[in-house]
PDB file of N, CA and C in Angstrom:
ATOM      1  N   MET M   9       0.733  21.930   7.312  1.00 74.00           N
ATOM      2  CA  MET M   9       1.189  20.650   6.764  1.00 74.00           C
ATOM      3  C   MET M   9       0.059  20.050   5.926  1.00 74.00           C
ATOM      4  N   ALA M  10       0.416  19.525   4.763  1.00 93.00           N
ATOM      5  CA  ALA M  10      -0.572  18.886   3.922  1.00 93.00           C
ATOM      6  C   ALA M  10      -0.563  17.356   4.270  1.00 93.00           C
ATOM      7  N   ARG M  11      -1.821  16.874   4.292  1.00 96.00           N
ATOM      8  CA  ARG M  11      -1.951  15.422   4.654  1.00 96.00           C
ATOM      9  C   ARG M  11      -2.287  14.712   3.316  1.00 96.00           C
ATOM     10  N   LEU M  12      -1.850  13.432   3.253  1.00 98.00           N
ATOM     11  CA  LEU M  12      -2.023  12.557   2.093  1.00 98.00           C
ATOM     12  C   LEU M  12      -2.755  11.343   2.516  1.00 98.00           C
ATOM     13  N   LYS M  13      -3.634  10.842   1.569  1.00 98.00           N
ATOM     14  CA  LYS M  13      -4.191   9.546   1.719  1.00 98.00           C
ATOM     15  C   LYS M  13      -3.266   8.549   1.002  1.00 98.00           C
ATOM     16  N   ILE M  14      -2.995   7.447   1.612  1.00 98.00           N
ATOM     17  CA  ILE M  14      -2.132   6.410   0.997  1.00 98.00           C
ATOM     18  C   ILE M  14      -2.983   5.206   0.613  1.00 98.00           C
ATOM     19  N   GLU M  15      -2.828   4.694  -0.577  1.00 98.00           N
ATOM     20  CA  GLU M  15      -3.498   3.496  -1.022  1.00 98.00           C
ATOM     21  C   GLU M  15      -2.503   2.494  -1.485  1.00 98.00           C
ATOM     22  N   ILE M  16      -2.562   1.242  -1.004  1.00 98.00           N
ATOM     23  CA  ILE M  16      -1.585   0.218  -1.318  1.00 98.00           C
ATOM     24  C   ILE M  16      -2.313  -1.080  -1.626  1.00 98.00           C
ATOM     25  N   SER M  17      -2.055  -1.687  -2.790  1.00 97.00           N
ATOM     26  CA  SER M  17      -2.630  -3.007  -3.143  1.00 97.00           C
ATOM     27  C   SER M  17      -1.598  -4.023  -2.755  1.00 97.00           C
ATOM     28  N   VAL M  18      -2.025  -5.073  -2.013  1.00 97.00           N
ATOM     29  CA  VAL M  18      -1.123  -6.048  -1.511  1.00 97.00           C
ATOM     30  C   VAL M  18      -1.837  -7.421  -1.271  1.00 97.00           C
ATOM     31  N   PRO M  19      -1.160  -8.557  -1.366  1.00 96.00           N
ATOM     32  CA  PRO M  19      -1.839  -9.770  -1.050  1.00 96.00           C
ATOM     33  C   PRO M  19      -2.345  -9.676   0.430  1.00 96.00           C
ATOM     34  N   GLU M  20      -3.544 -10.255   0.690  1.00 94.00           N
ATOM     35  CA  GLU M  20      -4.095 -10.168   2.056  1.00 94.00           C
ATOM     36  C   GLU M  20      -3.140 -10.705   3.072  1.00 94.00           C
ATOM     37  N   SER M  21      -2.342 -11.706   2.700  1.00 95.00           N
ATOM     38  CA  SER M  21      -1.430 -12.302   3.640  1.00 95.00           C
ATOM     39  C   SER M  21      -0.353 -11.356   4.164  1.00 95.00           C
ATOM     40  N   HIS M  22      -0.167 -10.240   3.441  1.00 97.00           N
ATOM     41  CA  HIS M  22       0.888  -9.271   3.820  1.00 97.00           C
ATOM     42  C   HIS M  22       0.306  -7.922   4.313  1.00 97.00           C
ATOM     43  N   ALA M  23      -0.992  -7.790   4.503  1.00 97.00           N
ATOM     44  CA  ALA M  23      -1.616  -6.580   4.875  1.00 97.00           C
ATOM     45  C   ALA M  23      -1.103  -6.048   6.261  1.00 97.00           C
ATOM     46  N   GLU M  24      -0.973  -6.903   7.225  1.00 97.00           N
ATOM     47  CA  GLU M  24      -0.506  -6.510   8.576  1.00 97.00           C
ATOM     48  C   GLU M  24       0.962  -6.104   8.465  1.00 97.00           C
ATOM     49  N   ARG M  25       1.723  -6.685   7.636  1.00 98.00           N
ATOM     50  CA  ARG M  25       3.146  -6.312   7.420  1.00 98.00           C
ATOM     51  C   ARG M  25       3.230  -4.862   6.899  1.00 98.00           C
ATOM     52  N   ILE M  26       2.317  -4.558   5.982  1.00 98.00           N
ATOM     53  CA  ILE M  26       2.288  -3.176   5.386  1.00 98.00           C
ATOM     54  C   ILE M  26       1.829  -2.165   6.455  1.00 98.00           C
ATOM     55  N   ILE M  27       0.809  -2.489   7.198  1.00 98.00           N
ATOM     56  CA  ILE M  27       0.373  -1.593   8.280  1.00 98.00           C
ATOM     57  C   ILE M  27       1.456  -1.361   9.305  1.00 98.00           C
ATOM     58  N   ASP M  28       2.187  -2.454   9.665  1.00 98.00           N
ATOM     59  CA  ASP M  28       3.316  -2.298  10.588  1.00 98.00           C
ATOM     60  C   ASP M  28       4.421  -1.372  10.043  1.00 98.00           C
ATOM     61  N   ALA M  29       4.690  -1.474   8.684  1.00 98.00           N
ATOM     62  CA  ALA M  29       5.698  -0.655   8.048  1.00 98.00           C
ATOM     63  C   ALA M  29       5.249   0.804   8.049  1.00 98.00           C
ATOM     64  N   LEU M  30       3.936   1.051   7.773  1.00 98.00           N
ATOM     65  CA  LEU M  30       3.439   2.413   7.828  1.00 98.00           C
ATOM     66  C   LEU M  30       3.588   3.005   9.193  1.00 98.00           C
ATOM     67  N   HIS M  31       3.217   2.250  10.197  1.00 98.00           N
ATOM     68  CA  HIS M  31       3.303   2.725  11.568  1.00 98.00           C
ATOM     69  C   HIS M  31       4.754   3.017  12.003  1.00 98.00           C
ATOM     70  N   ALA M  32       5.660   2.181  11.550  1.00 98.00           N
ATOM     71  CA  ALA M  32       7.074   2.314  11.915  1.00 98.00           C
ATOM     72  C   ALA M  32       7.650   3.718  11.470  1.00 98.00           C
ATOM     73  N   VAL M  33       7.076   4.288  10.369  1.00 98.00           N
ATOM     74  CA  VAL M  33       7.583   5.564   9.896  1.00 98.00           C
ATOM     75  C   VAL M  33       6.626   6.685  10.246  1.00 98.00           C
ATOM     76  N   GLY M  34       5.661   6.438  11.097  1.00 97.00           N
ATOM     77  CA  GLY M  34       4.820   7.515  11.629  1.00 97.00           C
ATOM     78  C   GLY M  34       3.509   7.784  10.864  1.00 97.00           C
ATOM     79  N   ALA M  35       3.274   6.981   9.858  1.00 98.00           N
ATOM     80  CA  ALA M  35       1.988   7.108   9.134  1.00 98.00           C
ATOM     81  C   ALA M  35       0.821   6.532   9.938  1.00 98.00           C
ATOM     82  N   GLY M  36      -0.417   6.910   9.589  1.00 98.00           N
ATOM     83  CA  GLY M  36      -1.558   6.347  10.185  1.00 98.00           C
ATOM     84  C   GLY M  36      -2.020   6.983  11.519  1.00 98.00           C
ATOM     85  N   ARG M  37      -1.564   8.214  11.689  1.00 97.00           N
ATOM     86  CA  ARG M  37      -2.002   8.956  12.941  1.00 97.00           C
ATOM     87  C   ARG M  37      -3.206   9.832  12.630  1.00 97.00           C
ATOM     88  N   LEU M  38      -4.232   9.689  13.481  1.00 95.00           N
ATOM     89  CA  LEU M  38      -5.412  10.549  13.407  1.00 95.00           C
ATOM     90  C   LEU M  38      -5.723  11.020  14.772  1.00 95.00           C
ATOM     91  N   GLY M  39      -5.365  12.293  15.053  1.00 95.00           N
ATOM     92  CA  GLY M  39      -5.610  12.839  16.355  1.00 95.00           C
ATOM     93  C   GLY M  39      -4.838  12.038  17.417  1.00 95.00           C
ATOM     94  N   ASP M  40      -5.587  11.522  18.392  1.00 98.00           N
ATOM     95  CA  ASP M  40      -4.945  10.770  19.479  1.00 98.00           C
ATOM     96  C   ASP M  40      -4.927   9.292  19.220  1.00 98.00           C
ATOM     97  N   TYR M  41      -4.986   8.886  17.947  1.00 98.00           N
ATOM     98  CA  TYR M  41      -4.941   7.498  17.547  1.00 98.00           C
ATOM     99  C   TYR M  41      -3.772   7.238  16.564  1.00 98.00           C
ATOM    100  N   GLU M  42      -3.217   6.065  16.658  1.00 97.00           N
ATOM    101  CA  GLU M  42      -2.180   5.672  15.710  1.00 97.00           C
ATOM    102  C   GLU M  42      -2.465   4.352  15.104  1.00 97.00           C
ATOM    103  N   ARG M  43      -1.709   4.024  14.087  1.00 97.00           N
ATOM    104  CA  ARG M  43      -1.860   2.710  13.369  1.00 97.00           C
ATOM    105  C   ARG M  43      -3.239   2.621  12.740  1.00 97.00           C
ATOM    106  N   CYS M  44      -3.786   3.714  12.351  1.00 98.00           N
ATOM    107  CA  CYS M  44      -5.137   3.740  11.727  1.00 98.00           C
ATOM    108  C   CYS M  44      -5.034   3.361  10.208  1.00 98.00           C
ATOM    109  N   ALA M  45      -5.889   2.495   9.820  1.00 98.00           N
ATOM    110  CA  ALA M  45      -5.879   2.001   8.432  1.00 98.00           C
ATOM    111  C   ALA M  45      -7.264   1.373   8.101  1.00 98.00           C
ATOM    112  N   SER M  46      -7.567   1.320   6.851  1.00 98.00           N
ATOM    113  CA  SER M  46      -8.760   0.559   6.372  1.00 98.00           C
ATOM    114  C   SER M  46      -8.292  -0.506   5.450  1.00 98.00           C
ATOM    115  N   LEU M  47      -8.968  -1.655   5.430  1.00 98.00           N
ATOM    116  CA  LEU M  47      -8.668  -2.727   4.534  1.00 98.00           C
ATOM    117  C   LEU M  47      -9.922  -3.063   3.718  1.00 98.00           C
ATOM    118  N   THR M  48      -9.755  -3.193   2.410  1.00 98.00           N
ATOM    119  CA  THR M  48     -10.826  -3.556   1.515  1.00 98.00           C
ATOM    120  C   THR M  48     -10.340  -4.681   0.585  1.00 98.00           C
ATOM    121  N   ARG M  49     -11.130  -5.742   0.500  1.00 98.00           N
ATOM    122  CA  ARG M  49     -10.784  -6.812  -0.419  1.00 98.00           C
ATOM    123  C   ARG M  49     -11.045  -6.393  -1.848  1.00 98.00           C
ATOM    124  N   ILE M  50     -10.076  -6.651  -2.733  1.00 98.00           N
ATOM    125  CA  ILE M  50     -10.151  -6.282  -4.131  1.00 98.00           C
ATOM    126  C   ILE M  50      -9.657  -7.464  -4.961  1.00 98.00           C
ATOM    127  N   THR M  51      -9.853  -7.365  -6.272  1.00 97.00           N
ATOM    128  CA  THR M  51      -9.249  -8.339  -7.211  1.00 97.00           C
ATOM    129  C   THR M  51      -8.250  -7.470  -8.077  1.00 97.00           C
ATOM    130  N   GLY M  52      -6.998  -7.936  -8.084  1.00 95.00           N
ATOM    131  CA  GLY M  52      -5.978  -7.294  -8.931  1.00 95.00           C
ATOM    132  C   GLY M  52      -5.708  -8.054 -10.157  1.00 95.00           C
ATOM    133  N   THR M  53      -5.240  -7.410 -11.175  1.00 95.00           N
ATOM    134  CA  THR M  53      -4.841  -8.046 -12.403  1.00 95.00           C
ATOM    135  C   THR M  53      -3.543  -7.440 -12.985  1.00 95.00           C
ATOM    136  N   TRP M  54      -2.776  -8.297 -13.576  1.00 95.00           N
ATOM    137  CA  TRP M  54      -1.475  -7.879 -14.170  1.00 95.00           C
ATOM    138  C   TRP M  54      -1.022  -8.932 -15.150  1.00 95.00           C
ATOM    139  N   ARG M  55      -0.070  -8.489 -16.017  1.00 96.00           N
ATOM    140  CA  ARG M  55       0.646  -9.432 -16.911  1.00 96.00           C
ATOM    141  C   ARG M  55       2.142  -9.035 -16.894  1.00 96.00           C
ATOM    142  N   PRO M  56       2.947  -9.885 -16.283  1.00 96.00           N
ATOM    143  CA  PRO M  56       4.369  -9.530 -16.270  1.00 96.00           C
ATOM    144  C   PRO M  56       4.976  -9.584 -17.641  1.00 96.00           C
ATOM    145  N   LEU M  57       5.831  -8.586 -17.862  1.00 96.00           N
ATOM    146  CA  LEU M  57       6.576  -8.497 -19.165  1.00 96.00           C
ATOM    147  C   LEU M  57       7.930  -9.144 -19.058  1.00 96.00           C
ATOM    148  N   ALA M  58       8.561  -9.350 -20.226  1.00 96.00           N
ATOM    149  CA  ALA M  58       9.930  -9.934 -20.230  1.00 96.00           C
ATOM    150  C   ALA M  58      10.821  -9.173 -19.313  1.00 96.00           C
ATOM    151  N   GLY M  59      11.589  -9.923 -18.542  1.00 96.00           N
ATOM    152  CA  GLY M  59      12.489  -9.361 -17.498  1.00 96.00           C
ATOM    153  C   GLY M  59      11.902  -9.236 -16.119  1.00 96.00           C
ATOM    154  N   ALA M  60      10.586  -9.411 -16.030  1.00 96.00           N
ATOM    155  CA  ALA M  60       9.962  -9.385 -14.724  1.00 96.00           C
ATOM    156  C   ALA M  60      10.207 -10.663 -13.939  1.00 96.00           C
ATOM    157  N   GLN M  61      10.194 -10.524 -12.596  1.00 94.00           N
ATOM    158  CA  GLN M  61      10.230 -11.715 -11.721  1.00 94.00           C
ATOM    159  C   GLN M  61       9.042 -11.689 -10.837  1.00 94.00           C
ATOM    160  N   PRO M  62       7.890 -12.142 -11.345  1.00 94.00           N
ATOM    161  CA  PRO M  62       6.670 -11.985 -10.580  1.00 94.00           C
ATOM    162  C   PRO M  62       6.583 -12.779  -9.306  1.00 94.00           C
ATOM    163  N   TYR M  63       5.956 -12.183  -8.304  1.00 92.00           N
ATOM    164  CA  TYR M  63       5.670 -12.850  -7.033  1.00 92.00           C
ATOM    165  C   TYR M  63       4.634 -13.960  -7.302  1.00 92.00           C
ATOM    166  N   ASP M  64       3.657 -13.690  -8.216  1.00 91.00           N
ATOM    167  CA  ASP M  64       2.617 -14.628  -8.489  1.00 91.00           C
ATOM    168  C   ASP M  64       2.388 -14.595  -9.978  1.00 91.00           C
ATOM    169  N   GLY M  65       2.318 -15.728 -10.663  1.00 91.00           N
ATOM    170  CA  GLY M  65       2.074 -15.820 -12.105  1.00 91.00           C
ATOM    171  C   GLY M  65       3.386 -15.998 -12.851  1.00 91.00           C
ATOM    172  N   ALA M  66       3.311 -15.884 -14.161  1.00 95.00           N
ATOM    173  CA  ALA M  66       4.442 -16.136 -15.035  1.00 95.00           C
ATOM    174  C   ALA M  66       4.512 -15.059 -16.083  1.00 95.00           C
ATOM    175  N   VAL M  67       5.697 -14.808 -16.610  1.00 96.00           N
ATOM    176  CA  VAL M  67       5.932 -13.797 -17.673  1.00 96.00           C
ATOM    177  C   VAL M  67       5.007 -14.064 -18.807  1.00 96.00           C
ATOM    178  N   GLY M  68       4.256 -13.039 -19.301  1.00 96.00           N
ATOM    179  CA  GLY M  68       3.350 -13.170 -20.410  1.00 96.00           C
ATOM    180  C   GLY M  68       1.977 -13.694 -20.040  1.00 96.00           C
ATOM    181  N   GLU M  69       1.737 -14.130 -18.883  1.00 97.00           N
ATOM    182  CA  GLU M  69       0.519 -14.684 -18.447  1.00 97.00           C
ATOM    183  C   GLU M  69      -0.403 -13.607 -17.733  1.00 97.00           C
ATOM    184  N   VAL M  70      -1.605 -13.445 -18.171  1.00 98.00           N
ATOM    185  CA  VAL M  70      -2.506 -12.552 -17.411  1.00 98.00           C
ATOM    186  C   VAL M  70      -2.913 -13.210 -16.160  1.00 98.00           C
ATOM    187  N   ARG M  71      -2.847 -12.482 -15.060  1.00 95.00           N
ATOM    188  CA  ARG M  71      -3.166 -13.050 -13.753  1.00 95.00           C
ATOM    189  C   ARG M  71      -4.237 -12.181 -13.040  1.00 95.00           C
ATOM    190  N   TYR M  72      -5.178 -12.853 -12.389  1.00 96.00           N
ATOM    191  CA  TYR M  72      -6.112 -12.196 -11.489  1.00 96.00           C
ATOM    192  C   TYR M  72      -5.896 -12.830 -10.120  1.00 96.00           C
ATOM    193  N   ALA M  73      -5.951 -12.026  -9.081  1.00 95.00           N
ATOM    194  CA  ALA M  73      -5.748 -12.567  -7.734  1.00 95.00           C
ATOM    195  C   ALA M  73      -6.482 -11.735  -6.716  1.00 95.00           C
ATOM    196  N   ASP M  74      -6.904 -12.366  -5.619  1.00 96.00           N
ATOM    197  CA  ASP M  74      -7.476 -11.663  -4.471  1.00 96.00           C
ATOM    198  C   ASP M  74      -6.334 -10.840  -3.860  1.00 96.00           C
ATOM    199  N   GLU M  75      -6.656  -9.602  -3.590  1.00 97.00           N
ATOM    200  CA  GLU M  75      -5.722  -8.688  -2.885  1.00 97.00           C
ATOM    201  C   GLU M  75      -6.499  -7.919  -1.855  1.00 97.00           C
ATOM    202  N   CYS M  76      -5.758  -7.078  -1.190  1.00 97.00           N
ATOM    203  CA  CYS M  76      -6.318  -6.197  -0.164  1.00 97.00           C
ATOM    204  C   CYS M  76      -5.845  -4.813  -0.465  1.00 97.00           C
ATOM    205  N   ARG M  77      -6.712  -3.810  -0.360  1.00 98.00           N
ATOM    206  CA  ARG M  77      -6.266  -2.421  -0.460  1.00 98.00           C
ATOM    207  C   ARG M  77      -6.145  -1.868   0.982  1.00 98.00           C
ATOM    208  N   VAL M  78      -4.957  -1.465   1.304  1.00 98.00           N
ATOM    209  CA  VAL M  78      -4.668  -0.820   2.592  1.00 98.00           C
ATOM    210  C   VAL M  78      -4.695   0.687   2.372  1.00 98.00           C
ATOM    211  N   GLU M  79      -5.529   1.390   3.129  1.00 98.00           N
ATOM    212  CA  GLU M  79      -5.663   2.836   3.050  1.00 98.00           C
ATOM    213  C   GLU M  79      -5.296   3.416   4.414  1.00 98.00           C
ATOM    214  N   SER M  80      -4.513   4.496   4.388  1.00 98.00           N
ATOM    215  CA  SER M  80      -4.122   5.186   5.577  1.00 98.00           C
ATOM    216  C   SER M  80      -3.815   6.613   5.263  1.00 98.00           C
ATOM    217  N   VAL M  81      -3.161   7.330   6.149  1.00 98.00           N
ATOM    218  CA  VAL M  81      -2.840   8.743   5.943  1.00 98.00           C
ATOM    219  C   VAL M  81      -1.429   9.032   6.429  1.00 98.00           C
ATOM    220  N   CYS M  82      -0.815  10.046   5.906  1.00 98.00           N
ATOM    221  CA  CYS M  82       0.491  10.570   6.359  1.00 98.00           C
ATOM    222  C   CYS M  82       0.589  12.006   6.070  1.00 98.00           C
ATOM    223  N   GLU M  83       1.550  12.662   6.675  1.00 97.00           N
ATOM    224  CA  GLU M  83       1.898  14.048   6.325  1.00 97.00           C
ATOM    225  C   GLU M  83       2.769  14.017   5.043  1.00 97.00           C
ATOM    226  N   GLU M  84       2.663  15.080   4.321  1.00 97.00           N
ATOM    227  CA  GLU M  84       3.379  15.188   3.032  1.00 97.00           C
ATOM    228  C   GLU M  84       4.856  14.905   3.206  1.00 97.00           C
ATOM    229  N   GLU M  85       5.435  15.409   4.316  1.00 97.00           N
ATOM    230  CA  GLU M  85       6.878  15.244   4.584  1.00 97.00           C
ATOM    231  C   GLU M  85       7.250  13.741   4.803  1.00 97.00           C
ATOM    232  N   GLN M  86       6.317  12.952   5.165  1.00 97.00           N
ATOM    233  CA  GLN M  86       6.545  11.539   5.438  1.00 97.00           C
ATOM    234  C   GLN M  86       6.506  10.661   4.190  1.00 97.00           C
ATOM    235  N   ALA M  87       6.005  11.207   3.066  1.00 98.00           N
ATOM    236  CA  ALA M  87       5.740  10.385   1.849  1.00 98.00           C
ATOM    237  C   ALA M  87       6.937   9.584   1.363  1.00 98.00           C
ATOM    238  N   ALA M  88       8.140  10.208   1.301  1.00 98.00           N
ATOM    239  CA  ALA M  88       9.270   9.457   0.825  1.00 98.00           C
ATOM    240  C   ALA M  88       9.604   8.292   1.752  1.00 98.00           C
ATOM    241  N   ALA M  89       9.532   8.499   3.087  1.00 98.00           N
ATOM    242  CA  ALA M  89       9.875   7.418   4.048  1.00 98.00           C
ATOM    243  C   ALA M  89       8.771   6.312   3.981  1.00 98.00           C
ATOM    244  N   VAL M  90       7.515   6.746   3.766  1.00 98.00           N
ATOM    245  CA  VAL M  90       6.436   5.767   3.652  1.00 98.00           C
ATOM    246  C   VAL M  90       6.635   4.946   2.442  1.00 98.00           C
ATOM    247  N   LEU M  91       6.973   5.526   1.278  1.00 98.00           N
ATOM    248  CA  LEU M  91       7.209   4.773   0.025  1.00 98.00           C
ATOM    249  C   LEU M  91       8.338   3.747   0.259  1.00 98.00           C
ATOM    250  N   ARG M  92       9.429   4.129   0.851  1.00 98.00           N
ATOM    251  CA  ARG M  92      10.553   3.247   1.102  1.00 98.00           C
ATOM    252  C   ARG M  92      10.126   2.073   1.976  1.00 98.00           C
ATOM    253  N   ALA M  93       9.425   2.415   3.088  1.00 98.00           N
ATOM    254  CA  ALA M  93       8.962   1.367   4.022  1.00 98.00           C
ATOM    255  C   ALA M  93       8.044   0.381   3.369  1.00 98.00           C
ATOM    256  N   VAL M  94       7.124   0.886   2.543  1.00 98.00           N
ATOM    257  CA  VAL M  94       6.166  -0.004   1.849  1.00 98.00           C
ATOM    258  C   VAL M  94       6.908  -0.898   0.881  1.00 98.00           C
ATOM    259  N   ARG M  95       7.793  -0.291   0.081  1.00 97.00           N
ATOM    260  CA  ARG M  95       8.542  -1.122  -0.889  1.00 97.00           C
ATOM    261  C   ARG M  95       9.413  -2.212  -0.189  1.00 97.00           C
ATOM    262  N   ASP M  96       9.956  -1.875   1.029  1.00 97.00           N
ATOM    263  CA  ASP M  96      10.767  -2.854   1.691  1.00 97.00           C
ATOM    264  C   ASP M  96       9.909  -4.007   2.285  1.00 97.00           C
ATOM    265  N   ALA M  97       8.643  -3.675   2.676  1.00 98.00           N
ATOM    266  CA  ALA M  97       7.753  -4.684   3.241  1.00 98.00           C
ATOM    267  C   ALA M  97       6.902  -5.427   2.271  1.00 98.00           C
ATOM    268  N   HIS M  98       6.768  -4.917   1.040  1.00 97.00           N
ATOM    269  CA  HIS M  98       5.819  -5.458   0.081  1.00 97.00           C
ATOM    270  C   HIS M  98       6.439  -6.643  -0.654  1.00 97.00           C
ATOM    271  N   PRO M  99       5.658  -7.691  -0.915  1.00 96.00           N
ATOM    272  CA  PRO M  99       6.205  -8.877  -1.624  1.00 96.00           C
ATOM    273  C   PRO M  99       6.381  -8.706  -3.110  1.00 96.00           C
ATOM    274  N   TYR M 100       5.613  -7.741  -3.686  1.00 95.00           N
ATOM    275  CA  TYR M 100       5.656  -7.580  -5.165  1.00 95.00           C
ATOM    276  C   TYR M 100       6.949  -6.858  -5.590  1.00 95.00           C
ATOM    277  N   GLU M 101       7.418  -7.239  -6.801  1.00 94.00           N
ATOM    278  CA  GLU M 101       8.540  -6.578  -7.443  1.00 94.00           C
ATOM    279  C   GLU M 101       8.225  -5.085  -7.613  1.00 94.00           C
ATOM    280  N   GLU M 102       7.013  -4.736  -8.031  1.00 93.00           N
ATOM    281  CA  GLU M 102       6.565  -3.417  -8.269  1.00 93.00           C
ATOM    282  C   GLU M 102       5.340  -3.182  -7.415  1.00 93.00           C
ATOM    283  N   ALA M 103       5.483  -2.514  -6.270  1.00 94.00           N
ATOM    284  CA  ALA M 103       4.325  -2.266  -5.397  1.00 94.00           C
ATOM    285  C   ALA M 103       3.445  -1.144  -5.974  1.00 94.00           C
ATOM    286  N   ALA M 104       2.152  -1.299  -5.926  1.00 93.00           N
ATOM    287  CA  ALA M 104       1.206  -0.308  -6.350  1.00 93.00           C
ATOM    288  C   ALA M 104       0.880   0.598  -5.176  1.00 93.00           C
ATOM    289  N   VAL M 105       1.444   1.815  -5.161  1.00 97.00           N
ATOM    290  CA  VAL M 105       1.245   2.750  -4.032  1.00 97.00           C
ATOM    291  C   VAL M 105       0.748   4.054  -4.604  1.00 97.00           C
ATOM    292  N   SER M 106      -0.288   4.628  -4.041  1.00 98.00           N
ATOM    293  CA  SER M 106      -0.766   5.962  -4.464  1.00 98.00           C
ATOM    294  C   SER M 106      -0.764   6.889  -3.303  1.00 98.00           C
ATOM    295  N   PHE M 107      -0.462   8.144  -3.568  1.00 98.00           N
ATOM    296  CA  PHE M 107      -0.602   9.213  -2.572  1.00 98.00           C
ATOM    297  C   PHE M 107      -1.543  10.212  -3.117  1.00 98.00           C
ATOM    298  N   LEU M 108      -2.619  10.531  -2.359  1.00 98.00           N
ATOM    299  CA  LEU M 108      -3.642  11.457  -2.828  1.00 98.00           C
ATOM    300  C   LEU M 108      -3.753  12.611  -1.845  1.00 98.00           C
ATOM    301  N   PRO M 109      -3.733  13.827  -2.333  1.00 97.00           N
ATOM    302  CA  PRO M 109      -3.884  14.987  -1.390  1.00 97.00           C
ATOM    303  C   PRO M 109      -5.262  14.946  -0.824  1.00 97.00           C
ATOM    304  N   LEU M 110      -5.368  15.344   0.494  1.00 96.00           N
ATOM    305  CA  LEU M 110      -6.618  15.448   1.172  1.00 96.00           C
ATOM    306  C   LEU M 110      -7.024  16.894   1.322  1.00 96.00           C
ATOM    307  N   TYR M 111      -8.273  17.203   1.095  1.00 93.00           N
ATOM    308  CA  TYR M 111      -8.803  18.530   1.296  1.00 93.00           C
ATOM    309  C   TYR M 111      -9.205  18.582   2.798  1.00 93.00           C
ATOM    310  N   GLU M 112      -8.691  19.515   3.450  1.00 85.00           N
ATOM    311  CA  GLU M 112      -9.065  19.718   4.866  1.00 85.00           C
ATOM    312  C   GLU M 112      -9.351  21.226   5.126  1.00 85.00           C
ATOM    313  N   PRO M 113     -10.665  21.571   5.128  1.00 86.00           N
ATOM    314  CA  PRO M 113     -11.079  22.968   5.226  1.00 86.00           C
ATOM    315  C   PRO M 113     -10.660  23.564   6.578  1.00 86.00           C
TER     316      PRO M 113
END
């Protein structure tokens, strides 16, 4: 089974909600531990285009905001369920979610 690292940018106010969503679909397991995640404070930037309905900011306006990067792991087979769970729990119209393959010798 291939394992993936998950990276999600989210407002800090919603970090626990994202971790709960990951846990609900089985992500974040490391050996005999579950709900494993790392949180890092970051600054995000974006400019909503015409047709967007931004959570924060206005169409055409460049926005900078404090965010949190949630990092965790999942099995490759869980990726689709993880993505659905994160999108359902995330406040942004377009959630920034990355899946990165892990090298495990």
